[in-house]
Amino acid sequence: MSAADVRRRAVLRAIVADYIASQEPVGSKALVERHGLGVSSATIRNDMSVLESQGFIEQTHASSGRIPTEAGYRAFVDALHDVKPLSVAERHAIMQFLDGGVDLEDVLRRSVTLLAQLTNQAAVVQLPTLTVSRVKHCEVVALAPMRLLLVLITDTGRVDQRNVELEHPIDDDAVRLLREHLNTVLVGKTLREAADAIADLPNAAPMHLQPAARRATEVLIDTLVDTTPDRLLIAGAGNLTLHGPGDLRSVIAALEEQVVVLKLLASAQELEHVSVRIGRENEDVELSRASVVTTAYGAGHEALGGLGVVGPTHMDYPGTIQKVATVASYISRILRGE
C-alpha cells in the first residue's frame, strides 16, 4: 500500500470517528486541526475526493463536509485490530451487577438492561433454546396427600414449577420413588428429548405408582412442550429514537415483532467472535438503516444463545463491540460457575 493510500485510510478513520462523535459532516480544516495528519488542508481535500470516488464517504450537499457511507463504516470496522478494553472499574461493575442474578434468566435480563445502558442502543438477548437446555434435576415435593409440586431445573439455570393434583393419596415413600423414576428418565436430556422420553414412564413404574406417575407425566409434558423455544429479551428500544439522522421506526417495529432479530441471534453461534452487520448488509429490509453487533454466550465450547446490540449506522463501533463481547464473556463465566 502506498503512502498516499495509508494516509487516506487514516483520513477515513478520522472522518468516521468525528462523525460518530458529532453526527455532523466533517470538513478538511477540522480534520487537520483535530488529528494532526501532517499535511495541508488542500491535500486532505484531495484525499477526501479520492475516498468519495471510491464510495467510502459522501457529501450531503455541495458546500458541506463529508459523512461516511456504509462502505466507509465497513472499512472502519474491518480495520479495528485492537479494540480498547474496558477499564478495571467498568469490568468490575459489570461482573458485580451480573453476579446478583438468581438464575440464568435473571442474569440475561440484567445483561440486556446493562448493555442498553452501556451503549445507549437497543440490546437483545436470546434465551437458551430447547435443543441445548438439558434437565439437571426434577424435584418432587408433597404439598398435601393428594397434591405434589414438581420443580424442573435445567443446566442453564431455568426453573419451572408445576402443581400436580392426584386422584389418590400418596405417601412419602411413593414420593421418593416417583422422584427417582422421573430423574432416571429426565436427567441429561434436552427438553425436547425429555418430552419424548417421559411418555412411557407410567407404564414402566410399579403398579401402585402408575396413577401418580401418569398425572406427573401429563403435567411435565405440558411444561416441556409449551416452553417457548426462542424467547427474546429486549431493553432500550426507546434509545433508537434519540440518535438524530435516519428513521429507525422500522427497526423498532422489527424489535417488537422479534422474528427478524431472533433470526440474527440464531446465527450468532461462535463463542468469542463478534459479528457486525452494517445497514444493507442486514438481509431483512427492516434493519437496512441499522447496524447490528452480535455474539454468542455459552458454557464450555457450546453456544446457548445470541446476544447483541441494534443501533444506527453511526454507532460507536469500537465501544459497542467491546461491551457486547465483555458482557457475553461474563455470562459464559457465570454459566461455567467461575
mmCIF file of C-alpha atoms in Angstrom:
data_model
loop_
_atom_site.group_PDB
_atom_site.id
_atom_site.type_symbol
_atom_site.label_atom_id
_atom_site.label_comp_id
_atom_site.label_asym_id
_atom_site.label_seq_id
_atom_site.Cartn_x
_atom_site.Cartn_y
_atom_site.Cartn_z
ATOM 1 C CA MET A 1 0.000 0.000 0.000
ATOM 2 C CA SER A 2 1.405 3.413 -0.980
ATOM 3 C CA ALA A 3 1.987 6.254 1.466
ATOM 4 C CA ALA A 4 -0.989 8.093 -0.056
ATOM 5 C CA ASP A 5 -3.232 5.072 0.488
ATOM 6 C CA VAL A 6 -2.089 4.752 4.094
ATOM 7 C CA ARG A 7 -2.838 8.439 4.670
ATOM 8 C CA ARG A 8 -6.266 8.150 3.052
ATOM 9 C CA ARG A 9 -7.138 5.265 5.346
ATOM 10 C CA ALA A 10 -6.149 7.493 8.263
ATOM 11 C CA VAL A 11 -8.340 10.271 6.846
ATOM 12 C CA LEU A 12 -11.264 7.847 6.538
ATOM 13 C CA ARG A 13 -10.823 6.645 10.129
ATOM 14 C CA ALA A 14 -10.761 10.264 11.290
ATOM 15 C CA ILE A 15 -13.920 11.129 9.341
ATOM 16 C CA VAL A 16 -15.787 8.124 10.733
ATOM 17 C CA ALA A 17 -14.619 8.826 14.302
ATOM 18 C CA ASP A 18 -15.581 12.519 14.095
ATOM 19 C CA TYR A 19 -18.958 11.786 12.528
ATOM 20 C CA ILE A 20 -19.766 9.146 15.153
ATOM 21 C CA ALA A 21 -18.932 11.697 17.841
ATOM 22 C CA SER A 22 -20.873 14.634 16.388
ATOM 23 C CA GLN A 23 -23.255 13.394 13.641
ATOM 24 C CA GLU A 24 -22.155 16.485 11.718
ATOM 25 C CA PRO A 25 -20.465 16.480 8.254
ATOM 26 C CA VAL A 26 -16.687 16.597 8.597
ATOM 27 C CA GLY A 27 -14.567 19.136 6.705
ATOM 28 C CA SER A 28 -10.869 19.129 5.768
ATOM 29 C CA LYS A 29 -9.978 22.006 8.076
ATOM 30 C CA ALA A 30 -11.440 20.229 11.101
ATOM 31 C CA LEU A 31 -9.505 17.063 10.228
ATOM 32 C CA VAL A 32 -6.193 18.942 10.083
ATOM 33 C CA GLU A 33 -6.885 20.695 13.395
ATOM 34 C CA ARG A 34 -8.106 17.652 15.331
ATOM 35 C CA HIS A 35 -5.979 14.818 14.047
ATOM 36 C CA GLY A 36 -2.534 16.216 13.232
ATOM 37 C CA LEU A 37 -2.310 14.387 9.912
ATOM 38 C CA GLY A 38 0.849 16.263 8.949
ATOM 39 C CA VAL A 39 -0.381 17.559 5.572
ATOM 40 C CA SER A 40 -2.211 20.642 4.338
ATOM 41 C CA SER A 41 -5.958 21.121 4.046
ATOM 42 C CA ALA A 42 -5.561 21.009 0.265
ATOM 43 C CA THR A 43 -4.009 17.540 0.445
ATOM 44 C CA ILE A 44 -6.792 16.385 2.776
ATOM 45 C CA ARG A 45 -9.411 17.749 0.357
ATOM 46 C CA ASN A 46 -7.782 15.777 -2.442
ATOM 47 C CA ASP A 47 -7.766 12.630 -0.262
ATOM 48 C CA MET A 48 -11.442 13.184 0.523
ATOM 49 C CA SER A 49 -12.231 13.446 -3.179
ATOM 50 C CA VAL A 50 -10.496 10.115 -3.786
ATOM 51 C CA LEU A 51 -12.328 8.488 -0.865
ATOM 52 C CA GLU A 52 -15.605 9.830 -2.218
ATOM 53 C CA SER A 53 -14.911 8.397 -5.680
ATOM 54 C CA GLN A 54 -14.185 5.046 -4.010
ATOM 55 C CA GLY A 55 -17.582 5.134 -2.274
ATOM 56 C CA PHE A 56 -16.315 5.437 1.307
ATOM 57 C CA ILE A 57 -17.681 8.923 2.029
ATOM 58 C CA GLU A 58 -20.293 11.215 0.520
ATOM 59 C CA GLN A 59 -21.297 14.865 0.521
ATOM 60 C CA THR A 60 -24.827 15.758 1.599
ATOM 61 C CA HIS A 61 -24.726 19.000 -0.412
ATOM 62 C CA ALA A 62 -22.155 20.992 -2.370
ATOM 63 C CA SER A 63 -20.788 23.171 0.419
ATOM 64 C CA SER A 64 -20.879 20.634 3.250
ATOM 65 C CA GLY A 65 -18.223 18.348 4.669
ATOM 66 C CA ARG A 66 -18.321 14.583 4.196
ATOM 67 C CA ILE A 67 -20.104 11.782 6.007
ATOM 68 C CA PRO A 68 -19.274 8.057 5.916
ATOM 69 C CA THR A 69 -21.186 5.650 3.686
ATOM 70 C CA GLU A 70 -21.962 2.062 4.681
ATOM 71 C CA ALA A 71 -18.802 1.046 2.806
ATOM 72 C CA GLY A 72 -16.864 3.584 4.854
ATOM 73 C CA TYR A 73 -18.184 2.169 8.113
ATOM 74 C CA ARG A 74 -17.345 -1.345 6.915
ATOM 75 C CA ALA A 75 -13.747 -0.348 6.102
ATOM 76 C CA PHE A 76 -13.511 1.327 9.532
ATOM 77 C CA VAL A 77 -14.789 -1.770 11.363
ATOM 78 C CA ASP A 78 -12.586 -4.146 9.357
ATOM 79 C CA ALA A 79 -9.527 -2.086 10.349
ATOM 80 C CA LEU A 80 -10.266 -2.406 14.086
ATOM 81 C CA HIS A 81 -7.439 -4.752 15.008
ATOM 82 C CA ASP A 82 -7.223 -3.663 18.634
ATOM 83 C CA VAL A 83 -10.350 -2.566 20.488
ATOM 84 C CA LYS A 84 -9.648 -0.580 23.655
ATOM 85 C CA PRO A 85 -10.532 -2.775 26.662
ATOM 86 C CA LEU A 86 -12.911 -1.600 29.333
ATOM 87 C CA SER A 87 -11.343 -0.205 32.473
ATOM 88 C CA VAL A 88 -10.906 -2.387 35.557
ATOM 89 C CA ALA A 89 -13.648 -0.386 37.289
ATOM 90 C CA GLU A 90 -16.067 -0.896 34.365
ATOM 91 C CA ARG A 91 -15.385 -4.626 34.229
ATOM 92 C CA HIS A 92 -15.792 -4.980 37.997
ATOM 93 C CA ALA A 93 -19.107 -3.085 37.903
ATOM 94 C CA ILE A 94 -20.417 -5.349 35.106
ATOM 95 C CA MET A 95 -19.433 -8.548 36.892
ATOM 96 C CA GLN A 96 -20.839 -7.376 40.228
ATOM 97 C CA PHE A 97 -24.176 -6.469 38.601
ATOM 98 C CA LEU A 98 -24.469 -9.788 36.737
ATOM 99 C CA ASP A 99 -23.361 -11.817 39.766
ATOM 100 C CA GLY A 100 -26.516 -10.679 41.535
ATOM 101 C CA GLY A 101 -28.713 -12.770 39.220
ATOM 102 C CA VAL A 102 -30.656 -15.551 40.941
ATOM 103 C CA ASP A 103 -30.769 -17.804 37.840
ATOM 104 C CA LEU A 104 -29.783 -17.666 34.179
ATOM 105 C CA GLU A 105 -32.916 -15.855 33.054
ATOM 106 C CA ASP A 106 -32.346 -13.182 35.697
ATOM 107 C CA VAL A 107 -28.694 -12.881 34.601
ATOM 108 C CA LEU A 108 -29.812 -12.437 30.979
ATOM 109 C CA ARG A 109 -32.394 -9.822 31.960
ATOM 110 C CA ARG A 110 -29.704 -7.946 33.850
ATOM 111 C CA SER A 111 -27.332 -8.315 30.886
ATOM 112 C CA VAL A 112 -29.708 -6.866 28.330
ATOM 113 C CA THR A 113 -30.598 -3.957 30.612
ATOM 114 C CA LEU A 114 -26.925 -3.291 31.297
ATOM 115 C CA LEU A 115 -25.972 -3.419 27.603
ATOM 116 C CA ALA A 116 -28.690 -0.928 26.712
ATOM 117 C CA GLN A 117 -27.386 1.433 29.387
ATOM 118 C CA LEU A 118 -23.716 0.987 28.460
ATOM 119 C CA THR A 119 -24.211 1.508 24.711
ATOM 120 C CA ASN A 120 -27.288 3.768 24.648
ATOM 121 C CA GLN A 121 -28.691 1.421 21.976
ATOM 122 C CA ALA A 122 -31.321 -1.312 21.916
ATOM 123 C CA ALA A 123 -29.975 -4.530 23.414
ATOM 124 C CA VAL A 124 -31.314 -8.022 22.720
ATOM 125 C CA VAL A 125 -30.571 -11.483 24.077
ATOM 126 C CA GLN A 126 -31.929 -14.901 23.181
ATOM 127 C CA LEU A 127 -32.773 -17.312 25.978
ATOM 128 C CA PRO A 128 -31.325 -20.813 25.603
ATOM 129 C CA THR A 129 -33.272 -22.932 23.136
ATOM 130 C CA LEU A 130 -34.926 -26.270 23.795
ATOM 131 C CA THR A 131 -32.273 -28.019 21.736
ATOM 132 C CA VAL A 132 -29.454 -27.147 24.155
ATOM 133 C CA SER A 133 -31.053 -26.823 27.619
ATOM 134 C CA ARG A 134 -30.737 -30.134 29.477
ATOM 135 C CA VAL A 135 -32.572 -31.349 32.551
ATOM 136 C CA LYS A 136 -30.347 -31.199 35.625
ATOM 137 C CA HIS A 137 -32.868 -32.400 38.227
ATOM 138 C CA CYS A 138 -36.573 -32.878 38.836
ATOM 139 C CA GLU A 139 -37.608 -32.348 42.444
ATOM 140 C CA VAL A 140 -40.903 -33.766 43.730
ATOM 141 C CA VAL A 141 -42.394 -32.271 46.906
ATOM 142 C CA ALA A 142 -45.579 -33.413 48.646
ATOM 143 C CA LEU A 143 -47.704 -30.334 49.374
ATOM 144 C CA ALA A 144 -50.661 -32.401 50.581
ATOM 145 C CA PRO A 145 -51.667 -36.095 50.470
ATOM 146 C CA MET A 146 -53.204 -35.534 47.005
ATOM 147 C CA ARG A 147 -51.082 -32.648 45.703
ATOM 148 C CA LEU A 148 -47.450 -32.564 44.520
ATOM 149 C CA LEU A 149 -45.098 -29.794 43.471
ATOM 150 C CA LEU A 150 -42.778 -30.597 40.549
ATOM 151 C CA VAL A 151 -39.672 -28.418 40.183
ATOM 152 C CA LEU A 152 -37.809 -28.896 36.897
ATOM 153 C CA ILE A 153 -34.258 -27.463 36.837
ATOM 154 C CA THR A 154 -32.083 -27.254 33.717
ATOM 155 C CA ASP A 155 -28.326 -26.906 33.366
ATOM 156 C CA THR A 156 -28.834 -23.346 32.099
ATOM 157 C CA GLY A 157 -30.466 -22.281 35.359
ATOM 158 C CA ARG A 158 -34.070 -22.371 34.168
ATOM 159 C CA VAL A 159 -36.552 -23.369 36.888
ATOM 160 C CA ASP A 160 -40.157 -24.401 36.189
ATOM 161 C CA GLN A 161 -42.631 -25.224 38.949
ATOM 162 C CA ARG A 162 -45.955 -27.012 38.474
ATOM 163 C CA ASN A 163 -48.613 -28.347 40.828
ATOM 164 C CA VAL A 164 -49.942 -31.861 40.270
ATOM 165 C CA GLU A 165 -53.404 -32.841 41.525
ATOM 166 C CA LEU A 166 -53.601 -36.578 42.242
ATOM 167 C CA GLU A 167 -56.523 -38.969 42.121
ATOM 168 C CA HIS A 168 -55.413 -40.854 45.239
ATOM 169 C CA PRO A 169 -53.306 -40.003 48.312
ATOM 170 C CA ILE A 170 -49.553 -40.671 48.123
ATOM 171 C CA ASP A 171 -47.131 -41.356 50.992
ATOM 172 C CA ASP A 172 -43.522 -40.241 51.466
ATOM 173 C CA ASP A 173 -42.043 -43.484 50.139
ATOM 174 C CA ALA A 174 -44.072 -43.196 46.941
ATOM 175 C CA VAL A 175 -42.955 -39.561 46.533
ATOM 176 C CA ARG A 176 -39.318 -40.638 46.842
ATOM 177 C CA LEU A 177 -39.821 -43.468 44.346
ATOM 178 C CA LEU A 178 -41.575 -41.176 41.873
ATOM 179 C CA ARG A 179 -38.688 -38.689 42.132
ATOM 180 C CA GLU A 180 -36.185 -41.462 41.393
ATOM 181 C CA HIS A 181 -38.135 -42.695 38.358
ATOM 182 C CA LEU A 182 -38.523 -39.190 36.928
ATOM 183 C CA ASN A 183 -34.830 -38.326 37.310
ATOM 184 C CA THR A 184 -33.740 -41.647 35.819
ATOM 185 C CA VAL A 185 -35.653 -40.765 32.652
ATOM 186 C CA LEU A 186 -35.113 -36.976 32.507
ATOM 187 C CA VAL A 187 -31.612 -36.083 33.722
ATOM 188 C CA GLY A 188 -29.124 -35.248 30.965
ATOM 189 C CA LYS A 189 -31.710 -34.957 28.211
ATOM 190 C CA THR A 190 -32.608 -31.789 26.320
ATOM 191 C CA LEU A 191 -36.118 -30.534 26.978
ATOM 192 C CA ARG A 192 -37.329 -31.873 23.647
ATOM 193 C CA GLU A 193 -35.726 -35.257 24.266
ATOM 194 C CA ALA A 194 -37.209 -35.311 27.765
ATOM 195 C CA ALA A 195 -40.726 -34.668 26.455
ATOM 196 C CA ASP A 196 -40.420 -37.749 24.223
ATOM 197 C CA ALA A 197 -38.669 -39.958 26.775
ATOM 198 C CA ILE A 198 -41.091 -39.389 29.628
ATOM 199 C CA ALA A 199 -44.186 -40.512 27.700
ATOM 200 C CA ASP A 200 -43.635 -44.201 28.557
ATOM 201 C CA LEU A 201 -42.787 -43.602 32.216
ATOM 202 C CA PRO A 202 -46.219 -44.510 33.705
ATOM 203 C CA ASN A 203 -46.202 -47.966 32.142
ATOM 204 C CA ALA A 204 -42.668 -48.624 33.418
ATOM 205 C CA ALA A 205 -43.461 -47.581 37.003
ATOM 206 C CA PRO A 206 -44.629 -50.049 39.693
ATOM 207 C CA MET A 207 -48.371 -50.668 39.615
ATOM 208 C CA HIS A 208 -49.153 -48.713 42.802
ATOM 209 C CA LEU A 209 -47.217 -45.695 41.477
ATOM 210 C CA GLN A 210 -48.733 -45.589 37.993
ATOM 211 C CA PRO A 211 -51.664 -43.200 38.701
ATOM 212 C CA ALA A 212 -49.327 -40.591 40.265
ATOM 213 C CA ALA A 213 -46.708 -41.141 37.551
ATOM 214 C CA ARG A 214 -49.360 -40.654 34.881
ATOM 215 C CA ARG A 215 -50.534 -37.325 36.335
ATOM 216 C CA ALA A 216 -46.939 -36.108 36.856
ATOM 217 C CA THR A 217 -46.039 -37.117 33.310
ATOM 218 C CA GLU A 218 -49.002 -35.218 31.830
ATOM 219 C CA VAL A 219 -48.020 -32.049 33.680
ATOM 220 C CA LEU A 220 -44.328 -32.364 32.762
ATOM 221 C CA ILE A 221 -45.046 -32.951 29.074
ATOM 222 C CA ASP A 222 -47.224 -29.817 29.012
ATOM 223 C CA THR A 223 -44.404 -27.898 30.693
ATOM 224 C CA LEU A 224 -41.717 -29.175 28.328
ATOM 225 C CA VAL A 225 -43.684 -28.876 25.088
ATOM 226 C CA ASP A 226 -45.207 -25.496 25.874
ATOM 227 C CA THR A 227 -41.833 -23.913 26.659
ATOM 228 C CA THR A 228 -41.232 -21.243 24.030
ATOM 229 C CA PRO A 229 -38.051 -22.288 22.203
ATOM 230 C CA ASP A 230 -36.821 -18.883 21.125
ATOM 231 C CA ARG A 231 -37.696 -16.288 23.718
ATOM 232 C CA LEU A 232 -36.154 -12.872 23.251
ATOM 233 C CA LEU A 233 -35.414 -10.251 25.903
ATOM 234 C CA ILE A 234 -35.179 -6.629 24.743
ATOM 235 C CA ALA A 235 -34.136 -3.450 26.548
ATOM 236 C CA GLY A 236 -33.582 0.135 25.419
ATOM 237 C CA ALA A 237 -35.702 0.145 22.242
ATOM 238 C CA GLY A 238 -36.596 3.732 23.077
ATOM 239 C CA ASN A 239 -32.918 4.669 22.683
ATOM 240 C CA LEU A 240 -33.330 4.288 18.916
ATOM 241 C CA THR A 241 -35.482 7.444 18.806
ATOM 242 C CA LEU A 242 -32.633 9.544 20.206
ATOM 243 C CA HIS A 243 -29.986 9.151 17.522
ATOM 244 C CA GLY A 244 -30.612 12.054 15.176
ATOM 245 C CA PRO A 245 -30.184 11.342 11.445
ATOM 246 C CA GLY A 246 -32.095 8.418 9.981
ATOM 247 C CA ASP A 247 -35.537 6.972 10.534
ATOM 248 C CA LEU A 248 -35.295 3.930 12.786
ATOM 249 C CA ARG A 249 -39.035 3.359 13.238
ATOM 250 C CA SER A 250 -38.860 0.237 11.064
ATOM 251 C CA VAL A 251 -36.098 -1.081 13.347
ATOM 252 C CA ILE A 252 -38.257 -0.536 16.437
ATOM 253 C CA ALA A 253 -41.104 -2.367 14.679
ATOM 254 C CA ALA A 254 -38.755 -5.261 13.864
ATOM 255 C CA LEU A 255 -37.703 -5.456 17.511
ATOM 256 C CA GLU A 256 -41.344 -5.595 18.581
ATOM 257 C CA GLU A 257 -42.105 -8.397 16.115
ATOM 258 C CA GLN A 258 -38.928 -10.228 17.265
ATOM 259 C CA VAL A 259 -38.783 -12.688 14.344
ATOM 260 C CA VAL A 260 -36.172 -10.691 12.400
ATOM 261 C CA VAL A 261 -33.928 -10.244 15.440
ATOM 262 C CA LEU A 262 -34.283 -13.875 16.513
ATOM 263 C CA LYS A 263 -33.039 -14.907 13.077
ATOM 264 C CA LEU A 264 -29.967 -12.710 13.537
ATOM 265 C CA LEU A 265 -29.226 -14.003 17.031
ATOM 266 C CA ALA A 266 -29.717 -17.603 15.932
ATOM 267 C CA SER A 267 -26.824 -17.093 13.502
ATOM 268 C CA ALA A 268 -24.546 -15.982 16.357
ATOM 269 C CA GLN A 269 -23.162 -19.420 17.210
ATOM 270 C CA GLU A 270 -19.439 -18.773 17.616
ATOM 271 C CA LEU A 271 -18.223 -18.003 21.119
ATOM 272 C CA GLU A 272 -15.748 -15.095 21.487
ATOM 273 C CA HIS A 273 -16.458 -13.886 17.932
ATOM 274 C CA VAL A 274 -18.290 -10.596 17.422
ATOM 275 C CA SER A 275 -20.149 -10.076 14.154
ATOM 276 C CA VAL A 276 -21.009 -6.614 12.798
ATOM 277 C CA ARG A 277 -23.673 -6.098 10.114
ATOM 278 C CA ILE A 278 -23.992 -2.581 8.739
ATOM 279 C CA GLY A 279 -27.074 -1.178 7.014
ATOM 280 C CA ARG A 280 -27.971 -3.141 3.912
ATOM 281 C CA GLU A 281 -25.649 -5.972 4.926
ATOM 282 C CA ASN A 282 -28.645 -6.995 7.026
ATOM 283 C CA GLU A 283 -30.789 -9.254 4.861
ATOM 284 C CA ASP A 284 -34.073 -8.007 6.292
ATOM 285 C CA VAL A 285 -35.241 -4.652 4.971
ATOM 286 C CA GLU A 286 -36.448 -3.646 8.457
ATOM 287 C CA LEU A 287 -32.833 -3.435 9.601
ATOM 288 C CA SER A 288 -31.399 -1.831 6.457
ATOM 289 C CA ARG A 289 -30.979 1.504 8.274
ATOM 290 C CA ALA A 290 -29.349 -0.022 11.336
ATOM 291 C CA SER A 291 -26.164 -1.733 12.425
ATOM 292 C CA VAL A 292 -26.267 -4.929 14.465
ATOM 293 C CA VAL A 293 -23.428 -6.185 16.683
ATOM 294 C CA THR A 294 -23.866 -9.779 17.878
ATOM 295 C CA THR A 295 -22.014 -12.602 19.577
ATOM 296 C CA ALA A 296 -22.835 -15.826 21.424
ATOM 297 C CA TYR A 297 -22.728 -16.832 25.070
ATOM 298 C CA GLY A 298 -22.443 -20.383 26.359
ATOM 299 C CA ALA A 299 -20.817 -22.911 28.608
ATOM 300 C CA GLY A 300 -17.682 -24.768 27.576
ATOM 301 C CA HIS A 301 -17.500 -24.828 23.786
ATOM 302 C CA GLU A 302 -21.268 -24.857 23.228
ATOM 303 C CA ALA A 303 -23.209 -21.706 22.314
ATOM 304 C CA LEU A 304 -26.515 -21.470 24.180
ATOM 305 C CA GLY A 305 -27.875 -18.269 22.653
ATOM 306 C CA GLY A 306 -27.120 -14.966 20.992
ATOM 307 C CA LEU A 307 -26.594 -11.518 22.472
ATOM 308 C CA GLY A 308 -26.350 -8.196 20.687
ATOM 309 C CA VAL A 309 -26.996 -4.516 20.175
ATOM 310 C CA VAL A 310 -29.063 -2.793 17.484
ATOM 311 C CA GLY A 311 -28.435 0.860 16.703
ATOM 312 C CA PRO A 312 -27.827 3.449 13.983
ATOM 313 C CA THR A 313 -25.047 3.021 11.442
ATOM 314 C CA HIS A 314 -23.177 5.866 13.128
ATOM 315 C CA MET A 315 -22.876 3.925 16.407
ATOM 316 C CA ASP A 316 -19.629 3.816 18.375
ATOM 317 C CA TYR A 317 -18.305 0.577 16.852
ATOM 318 C CA PRO A 318 -15.162 0.106 18.983
ATOM 319 C CA GLY A 319 -17.029 0.729 22.230
ATOM 320 C CA THR A 320 -20.067 -1.322 21.267
ATOM 321 C CA ILE A 321 -18.011 -4.312 20.099
ATOM 322 C CA GLN A 322 -16.026 -4.341 23.346
ATOM 323 C CA LYS A 323 -19.119 -4.040 25.564
ATOM 324 C CA VAL A 324 -21.033 -6.774 23.744
ATOM 325 C CA ALA A 325 -18.001 -9.077 23.926
ATOM 326 C CA THR A 326 -17.390 -8.333 27.614
ATOM 327 C CA VAL A 327 -20.983 -8.906 28.737
ATOM 328 C CA ALA A 328 -21.187 -12.150 26.730
ATOM 329 C CA SER A 329 -17.920 -13.405 28.255
ATOM 330 C CA TYR A 330 -19.194 -12.712 31.781
ATOM 331 C CA ILE A 331 -22.458 -14.577 31.093
ATOM 332 C CA SER A 332 -20.360 -17.540 29.910
ATOM 333 C CA ARG A 333 -18.191 -17.349 33.038
ATOM 334 C CA ILE A 334 -21.295 -17.420 35.247
ATOM 335 C CA LEU A 335 -22.600 -20.450 33.352
ATOM 336 C CA ARG A 336 -19.264 -22.206 33.957
ATOM 337 C CA GLY A 337 -19.537 -21.393 37.657
ATOM 338 C CA GLU A 338 -16.433 -19.199 37.695
#
